[in-house]
């Protein structure tokens, strides 16, 4: 099962751009369905710390909770050091 998951969700490296879905309960009708983020750090448990232009997301994400972008839209140096709350 782990091998199948690794094939479907390749691991990003620090600096890769990813797209994170925003839960329906956390957004209004006119809010975006997803946000662009950058991988800031990979923990030893294979969890990922993500950051946006507005700040660092509070929770750690598993690989199946975001989609890897083919291009780099954000760089680590573009990330604000503030903590932003986005929960699933």
mmCIF file of N, CA and C in Angstrom:
data_model
loop_
_atom_site.group_PDB
_atom_site.id
_atom_site.type_symbol
_atom_site.label_atom_id
_atom_site.label_comp_id
_atom_site.label_asym_id
_atom_site.label_seq_id
_atom_site.Cartn_x
_atom_site.Cartn_y
_atom_site.Cartn_z
ATOM 1 N N UNK A 1 0.816 -1.178 0.000
ATOM 2 C CA UNK A 1 0.000 0.000 0.000
ATOM 3 C C UNK A 1 0.874 1.263 0.000
ATOM 4 N N UNK A 2 1.960 1.209 0.761
ATOM 5 C CA UNK A 2 2.859 2.365 0.804
ATOM 6 C C UNK A 2 3.501 2.597 -0.558
ATOM 7 N N UNK A 3 3.857 1.554 -1.266
ATOM 8 C CA UNK A 3 4.457 1.703 -2.594
ATOM 9 C C UNK A 3 3.481 2.344 -3.572
ATOM 10 N N UNK A 4 2.214 1.944 -3.508
ATOM 11 C CA UNK A 4 1.198 2.531 -4.382
ATOM 12 C C UNK A 4 1.009 4.015 -4.055
ATOM 13 N N UNK A 5 1.025 4.346 -2.774
ATOM 14 C CA UNK A 5 0.881 5.740 -2.371
ATOM 15 C C UNK A 5 2.083 6.568 -2.826
ATOM 16 N N UNK A 6 3.286 6.011 -2.730
ATOM 17 C CA UNK A 6 4.490 6.731 -3.172
ATOM 18 C C UNK A 6 4.474 6.987 -4.670
ATOM 19 N N UNK A 7 3.889 6.083 -5.437
ATOM 20 C CA UNK A 7 3.787 6.292 -6.889
ATOM 21 C C UNK A 7 2.785 7.388 -7.224
ATOM 22 N N UNK A 8 1.674 7.424 -6.497
ATOM 23 C CA UNK A 8 0.629 8.426 -6.756
ATOM 24 C C UNK A 8 1.004 9.810 -6.246
ATOM 25 N N UNK A 9 1.778 9.862 -5.171
ATOM 26 C CA UNK A 9 2.137 11.130 -4.553
ATOM 27 C C UNK A 9 3.651 11.224 -4.398
ATOM 28 N N UNK A 10 4.361 11.681 -5.436
ATOM 29 C CA UNK A 10 5.822 11.811 -5.311
ATOM 30 C C UNK A 10 6.178 12.873 -4.281
ATOM 31 N N UNK A 11 7.265 12.650 -3.559
ATOM 32 C CA UNK A 11 7.666 13.570 -2.496
ATOM 33 C C UNK A 11 8.280 14.842 -3.063
ATOM 34 N N UNK A 12 7.798 15.988 -2.640
ATOM 35 C CA UNK A 12 8.414 17.256 -3.045
ATOM 36 C C UNK A 12 9.652 17.541 -2.200
ATOM 37 N N UNK A 13 10.465 18.438 -2.678
ATOM 38 C CA UNK A 13 11.638 18.880 -1.925
ATOM 39 C C UNK A 13 11.393 20.312 -1.459
ATOM 40 N N UNK A 14 12.231 20.792 -0.566
ATOM 41 C CA UNK A 14 12.097 22.155 -0.050
ATOM 42 C C UNK A 14 12.205 23.141 -1.212
ATOM 43 N N UNK A 15 11.248 24.043 -1.306
ATOM 44 C CA UNK A 15 11.226 25.037 -2.373
ATOM 45 C C UNK A 15 10.218 24.744 -3.462
ATOM 46 N N UNK A 16 9.666 23.524 -3.509
ATOM 47 C CA UNK A 16 8.659 23.201 -4.530
ATOM 48 C C UNK A 16 7.345 23.901 -4.223
ATOM 49 N N UNK A 17 6.624 24.283 -5.270
ATOM 50 C CA UNK A 17 5.309 24.902 -5.114
ATOM 51 C C UNK A 17 4.237 23.819 -5.075
ATOM 52 N N UNK A 18 3.256 24.009 -4.209
ATOM 53 C CA UNK A 18 2.162 23.057 -4.055
ATOM 54 C C UNK A 18 0.836 23.815 -3.981
ATOM 55 N N UNK A 19 -0.244 23.075 -4.220
ATOM 56 C CA UNK A 19 -1.591 23.648 -4.137
ATOM 57 C C UNK A 19 -2.336 22.938 -3.021
ATOM 58 N N UNK A 20 -2.874 23.718 -2.079
ATOM 59 C CA UNK A 20 -3.579 23.179 -0.914
ATOM 60 C C UNK A 20 -5.058 23.528 -1.039
ATOM 61 N N UNK A 21 -5.917 22.526 -0.919
ATOM 62 C CA UNK A 21 -7.361 22.747 -0.959
ATOM 63 C C UNK A 21 -7.801 23.456 0.317
ATOM 64 N N UNK A 22 -8.686 24.427 0.202
ATOM 65 C CA UNK A 22 -9.271 25.113 1.349
ATOM 66 C C UNK A 22 -10.601 24.415 1.654
ATOM 67 N N UNK A 23 -10.798 23.951 2.892
ATOM 68 C CA UNK A 23 -12.051 23.277 3.236
ATOM 69 C C UNK A 23 -13.263 24.187 3.008
ATOM 70 N N UNK A 24 -14.383 23.591 2.619
ATOM 71 C CA UNK A 24 -15.601 24.349 2.331
ATOM 72 C C UNK A 24 -16.084 25.162 3.532
ATOM 73 N N UNK A 25 -15.899 24.654 4.735
ATOM 74 C CA UNK A 25 -16.382 25.366 5.918
ATOM 75 C C UNK A 25 -15.527 26.591 6.231
ATOM 76 N N UNK A 26 -14.300 26.643 5.704
ATOM 77 C CA UNK A 26 -13.398 27.758 5.992
ATOM 78 C C UNK A 26 -13.405 28.845 4.925
ATOM 79 N N UNK A 27 -14.265 28.732 3.925
ATOM 80 C CA UNK A 27 -14.244 29.739 2.867
ATOM 81 C C UNK A 27 -15.657 30.193 2.534
ATOM 82 N N UNK A 28 -15.722 31.414 2.047
ATOM 83 C CA UNK A 28 -16.996 31.960 1.610
ATOM 84 C C UNK A 28 -17.246 31.626 0.153
ATOM 85 N N UNK A 29 -18.364 32.078 -0.371
ATOM 86 C CA UNK A 29 -18.725 31.777 -1.757
ATOM 87 C C UNK A 29 -17.734 32.351 -2.761
ATOM 88 N N UNK A 30 -17.161 33.489 -2.450
ATOM 89 C CA UNK A 30 -16.259 34.137 -3.410
ATOM 90 C C UNK A 30 -14.784 33.878 -3.115
ATOM 91 N N UNK A 31 -14.469 33.137 -2.053
ATOM 92 C CA UNK A 31 -13.075 32.828 -1.729
ATOM 93 C C UNK A 31 -12.528 31.747 -2.661
ATOM 94 N N UNK A 32 -11.221 31.711 -2.772
ATOM 95 C CA UNK A 32 -10.562 30.723 -3.624
ATOM 96 C C UNK A 32 -10.732 29.314 -3.046
ATOM 97 N N UNK A 33 -10.791 28.324 -3.931
ATOM 98 C CA UNK A 33 -10.929 26.935 -3.504
ATOM 99 C C UNK A 33 -9.610 26.330 -3.064
ATOM 100 N N UNK A 34 -8.518 26.934 -3.488
ATOM 101 C CA UNK A 34 -7.201 26.438 -3.098
ATOM 102 C C UNK A 34 -6.225 27.606 -2.998
ATOM 103 N N UNK A 35 -5.098 27.353 -2.358
ATOM 104 C CA UNK A 35 -4.062 28.369 -2.237
ATOM 105 C C UNK A 35 -2.731 27.783 -2.698
ATOM 106 N N UNK A 36 -1.861 28.646 -3.172
ATOM 107 C CA UNK A 36 -0.513 28.227 -3.549
ATOM 108 C C UNK A 36 0.398 28.365 -2.343
ATOM 109 N N UNK A 37 1.227 27.369 -2.139
ATOM 110 C CA UNK A 37 2.158 27.380 -1.023
ATOM 111 C C UNK A 37 3.504 26.840 -1.493
ATOM 112 N N UNK A 38 4.482 26.976 -0.650
ATOM 113 C CA UNK A 38 5.832 26.503 -0.929
ATOM 114 C C UNK A 38 6.245 25.572 0.209
ATOM 115 N N UNK A 39 6.927 24.487 -0.111
ATOM 116 C CA UNK A 39 7.404 23.560 0.917
ATOM 117 C C UNK A 39 8.559 24.231 1.653
ATOM 118 N N UNK A 40 8.383 24.428 2.953
ATOM 119 C CA UNK A 40 9.389 25.093 3.778
ATOM 120 C C UNK A 40 10.327 24.097 4.453
ATOM 121 N N UNK A 41 9.751 22.969 4.865
ATOM 122 C CA UNK A 41 10.528 22.005 5.646
ATOM 123 C C UNK A 41 9.874 20.634 5.535
ATOM 124 N N UNK A 42 10.698 19.583 5.583
ATOM 125 C CA UNK A 42 10.206 18.204 5.621
ATOM 126 C C UNK A 42 10.648 17.615 6.953
ATOM 127 N N UNK A 43 9.690 17.101 7.746
ATOM 128 C CA UNK A 43 10.029 16.537 9.049
ATOM 129 C C UNK A 43 10.470 15.093 8.890
ATOM 130 N N UNK A 44 10.940 14.510 9.994
ATOM 131 C CA UNK A 44 11.386 13.114 9.961
ATOM 132 C C UNK A 44 10.218 12.151 9.801
ATOM 133 N N UNK A 45 9.003 12.602 10.098
ATOM 134 C CA UNK A 45 7.803 11.773 9.947
ATOM 135 C C UNK A 45 7.173 11.911 8.569
ATOM 136 N N UNK A 46 7.884 12.502 7.620
ATOM 137 C CA UNK A 46 7.382 12.762 6.263
ATOM 138 C C UNK A 46 6.157 13.670 6.273
ATOM 139 N N UNK A 47 6.149 14.653 7.148
ATOM 140 C CA UNK A 47 5.144 15.703 7.144
ATOM 141 C C UNK A 47 5.807 16.967 6.622
ATOM 142 N N UNK A 48 5.001 17.865 6.063
ATOM 143 C CA UNK A 48 5.540 19.023 5.369
ATOM 144 C C UNK A 48 5.035 20.315 5.996
ATOM 145 N N UNK A 49 5.957 21.258 6.239
ATOM 146 C CA UNK A 49 5.608 22.609 6.690
ATOM 147 C C UNK A 49 5.506 23.460 5.432
ATOM 148 N N UNK A 50 4.356 24.124 5.256
ATOM 149 C CA UNK A 50 4.088 24.902 4.058
ATOM 150 C C UNK A 50 3.976 26.378 4.397
ATOM 151 N N UNK A 51 4.387 27.220 3.458
ATOM 152 C CA UNK A 51 4.286 28.657 3.648
ATOM 153 C C UNK A 51 3.713 29.329 2.418
ATOM 154 N N UNK A 52 3.042 30.466 2.629
ATOM 155 C CA UNK A 52 2.477 31.260 1.550
ATOM 156 C C UNK A 52 3.082 32.665 1.611
ATOM 157 N N UNK A 53 2.693 33.525 0.691
ATOM 158 C CA UNK A 53 3.171 34.911 0.739
ATOM 159 C C UNK A 53 2.687 35.627 1.987
ATOM 160 N N UNK A 54 1.563 35.169 2.537
ATOM 161 C CA UNK A 54 0.994 35.805 3.727
ATOM 162 C C UNK A 54 1.531 35.233 5.029
ATOM 163 N N UNK A 55 2.221 34.103 4.978
ATOM 164 C CA UNK A 55 2.775 33.520 6.196
ATOM 165 C C UNK A 55 2.890 32.012 6.115
ATOM 166 N N UNK A 56 3.323 31.438 7.214
ATOM 167 C CA UNK A 56 3.522 29.989 7.320
ATOM 168 C C UNK A 56 2.234 29.361 7.835
ATOM 169 N N UNK A 57 1.799 28.256 7.215
ATOM 170 C CA UNK A 57 0.582 27.577 7.656
ATOM 171 C C UNK A 57 0.845 26.875 8.978
ATOM 172 N N UNK A 58 -0.134 26.928 9.875
ATOM 173 C CA UNK A 58 0.054 26.479 11.249
ATOM 174 C C UNK A 58 0.248 24.970 11.381
ATOM 175 N N UNK A 59 -0.485 24.187 10.627
ATOM 176 C CA UNK A 59 -0.404 22.739 10.774
ATOM 177 C C UNK A 59 0.606 22.129 9.800
ATOM 178 N N UNK A 60 1.025 20.915 10.084
ATOM 179 C CA UNK A 60 1.869 20.152 9.174
ATOM 180 C C UNK A 60 0.965 19.323 8.271
ATOM 181 N N UNK A 61 1.369 19.135 7.028
ATOM 182 C CA UNK A 61 0.547 18.444 6.047
ATOM 183 C C UNK A 61 1.183 17.129 5.625
ATOM 184 N N UNK A 62 0.353 16.112 5.443
ATOM 185 C CA UNK A 62 0.796 14.848 4.858
ATOM 186 C C UNK A 62 0.829 15.021 3.346
ATOM 187 N N UNK A 63 1.540 14.158 2.666
ATOM 188 C CA UNK A 63 1.717 14.281 1.221
ATOM 189 C C UNK A 63 0.391 14.198 0.467
ATOM 190 N N UNK A 64 -0.563 13.471 0.981
ATOM 191 C CA UNK A 64 -1.847 13.320 0.286
ATOM 192 C C UNK A 64 -2.773 14.517 0.457
ATOM 193 N N UNK A 65 -2.390 15.524 1.257
ATOM 194 C CA UNK A 65 -3.244 16.680 1.518
ATOM 195 C C UNK A 65 -2.989 17.847 0.582
ATOM 196 N N UNK A 66 -2.038 17.731 -0.331
ATOM 197 C CA UNK A 66 -1.762 18.799 -1.288
ATOM 198 C C UNK A 66 -1.289 18.201 -2.601
ATOM 199 N N UNK A 67 -1.322 19.031 -3.647
ATOM 200 C CA UNK A 67 -0.895 18.595 -4.974
ATOM 201 C C UNK A 67 0.364 19.350 -5.374
ATOM 202 N N UNK A 68 1.305 18.631 -5.933
ATOM 203 C CA UNK A 68 2.568 19.205 -6.366
ATOM 204 C C UNK A 68 2.377 19.947 -7.688
ATOM 205 N N UNK A 69 2.895 21.174 -7.787
ATOM 206 C CA UNK A 69 2.836 21.957 -9.021
ATOM 207 C C UNK A 69 4.066 21.638 -9.878
ATOM 208 N N UNK A 70 3.905 21.683 -11.192
ATOM 209 C CA UNK A 70 5.022 21.396 -12.092
ATOM 210 C C UNK A 70 6.007 22.559 -12.166
ATOM 211 N N UNK A 71 5.539 23.762 -11.896
ATOM 212 C CA UNK A 71 6.396 24.951 -11.936
ATOM 213 C C UNK A 71 6.548 25.524 -10.531
ATOM 214 N N UNK A 72 7.584 26.299 -10.330
ATOM 215 C CA UNK A 72 7.786 26.966 -9.038
ATOM 216 C C UNK A 72 7.208 28.374 -9.117
ATOM 217 N N UNK A 73 6.124 28.592 -8.373
ATOM 218 C CA UNK A 73 5.470 29.894 -8.344
ATOM 219 C C UNK A 73 5.972 30.744 -7.180
ATOM 220 N N UNK A 74 6.404 30.089 -6.119
ATOM 221 C CA UNK A 74 6.898 30.765 -4.927
ATOM 222 C C UNK A 74 8.298 30.254 -4.605
ATOM 223 N N UNK A 75 9.084 31.105 -3.981
ATOM 224 C CA UNK A 75 10.399 30.717 -3.483
ATOM 225 C C UNK A 75 10.360 30.827 -1.955
ATOM 226 N N UNK A 76 11.247 30.132 -1.299
ATOM 227 C CA UNK A 76 11.287 30.168 0.165
ATOM 228 C C UNK A 76 11.535 31.592 0.661
ATOM 229 N N UNK A 77 12.312 32.363 -0.061
ATOM 230 C CA UNK A 77 12.604 33.735 0.375
ATOM 231 C C UNK A 77 11.385 34.661 0.264
ATOM 232 N N UNK A 78 10.335 34.261 -0.489
ATOM 233 C CA UNK A 78 9.120 35.065 -0.633
ATOM 234 C C UNK A 78 8.142 34.878 0.525
ATOM 235 N N UNK A 79 8.407 33.922 1.403
ATOM 236 C CA UNK A 79 7.471 33.552 2.454
ATOM 237 C C UNK A 79 7.616 34.497 3.646
ATOM 238 N N UNK A 80 6.482 34.983 4.136
ATOM 239 C CA UNK A 80 6.461 35.825 5.332
ATOM 240 C C UNK A 80 6.662 34.931 6.557
ATOM 241 N N UNK A 81 7.218 35.474 7.625
ATOM 242 C CA UNK A 81 7.510 34.676 8.817
ATOM 243 C C UNK A 81 6.321 34.596 9.781
ATOM 244 N N UNK A 82 5.201 35.229 9.463
ATOM 245 C CA UNK A 82 4.021 35.170 10.307
ATOM 246 C C UNK A 82 3.345 33.813 10.182
ATOM 247 N N UNK A 83 2.633 33.403 11.232
ATOM 248 C CA UNK A 83 1.903 32.137 11.219
ATOM 249 C C UNK A 83 0.464 32.420 10.823
ATOM 250 N N UNK A 84 -0.048 31.659 9.837
ATOM 251 C CA UNK A 84 -1.417 31.813 9.331
ATOM 252 C C UNK A 84 -2.192 30.558 9.666
ATOM 253 N N UNK A 85 -3.426 30.704 10.088
ATOM 254 C CA UNK A 85 -4.257 29.570 10.461
ATOM 255 C C UNK A 85 -5.074 29.105 9.269
ATOM 256 N N UNK A 86 -4.907 27.845 8.885
ATOM 257 C CA UNK A 86 -5.733 27.197 7.867
ATOM 258 C C UNK A 86 -5.861 25.758 8.293
ATOM 259 N N UNK A 87 -7.044 25.327 8.680
ATOM 260 C CA UNK A 87 -7.231 23.978 9.184
ATOM 261 C C UNK A 87 -8.137 23.187 8.277
ATOM 262 N N UNK A 88 -7.952 21.883 8.312
ATOM 263 C CA UNK A 88 -8.829 20.988 7.561
ATOM 264 C C UNK A 88 -9.669 20.176 8.499
#
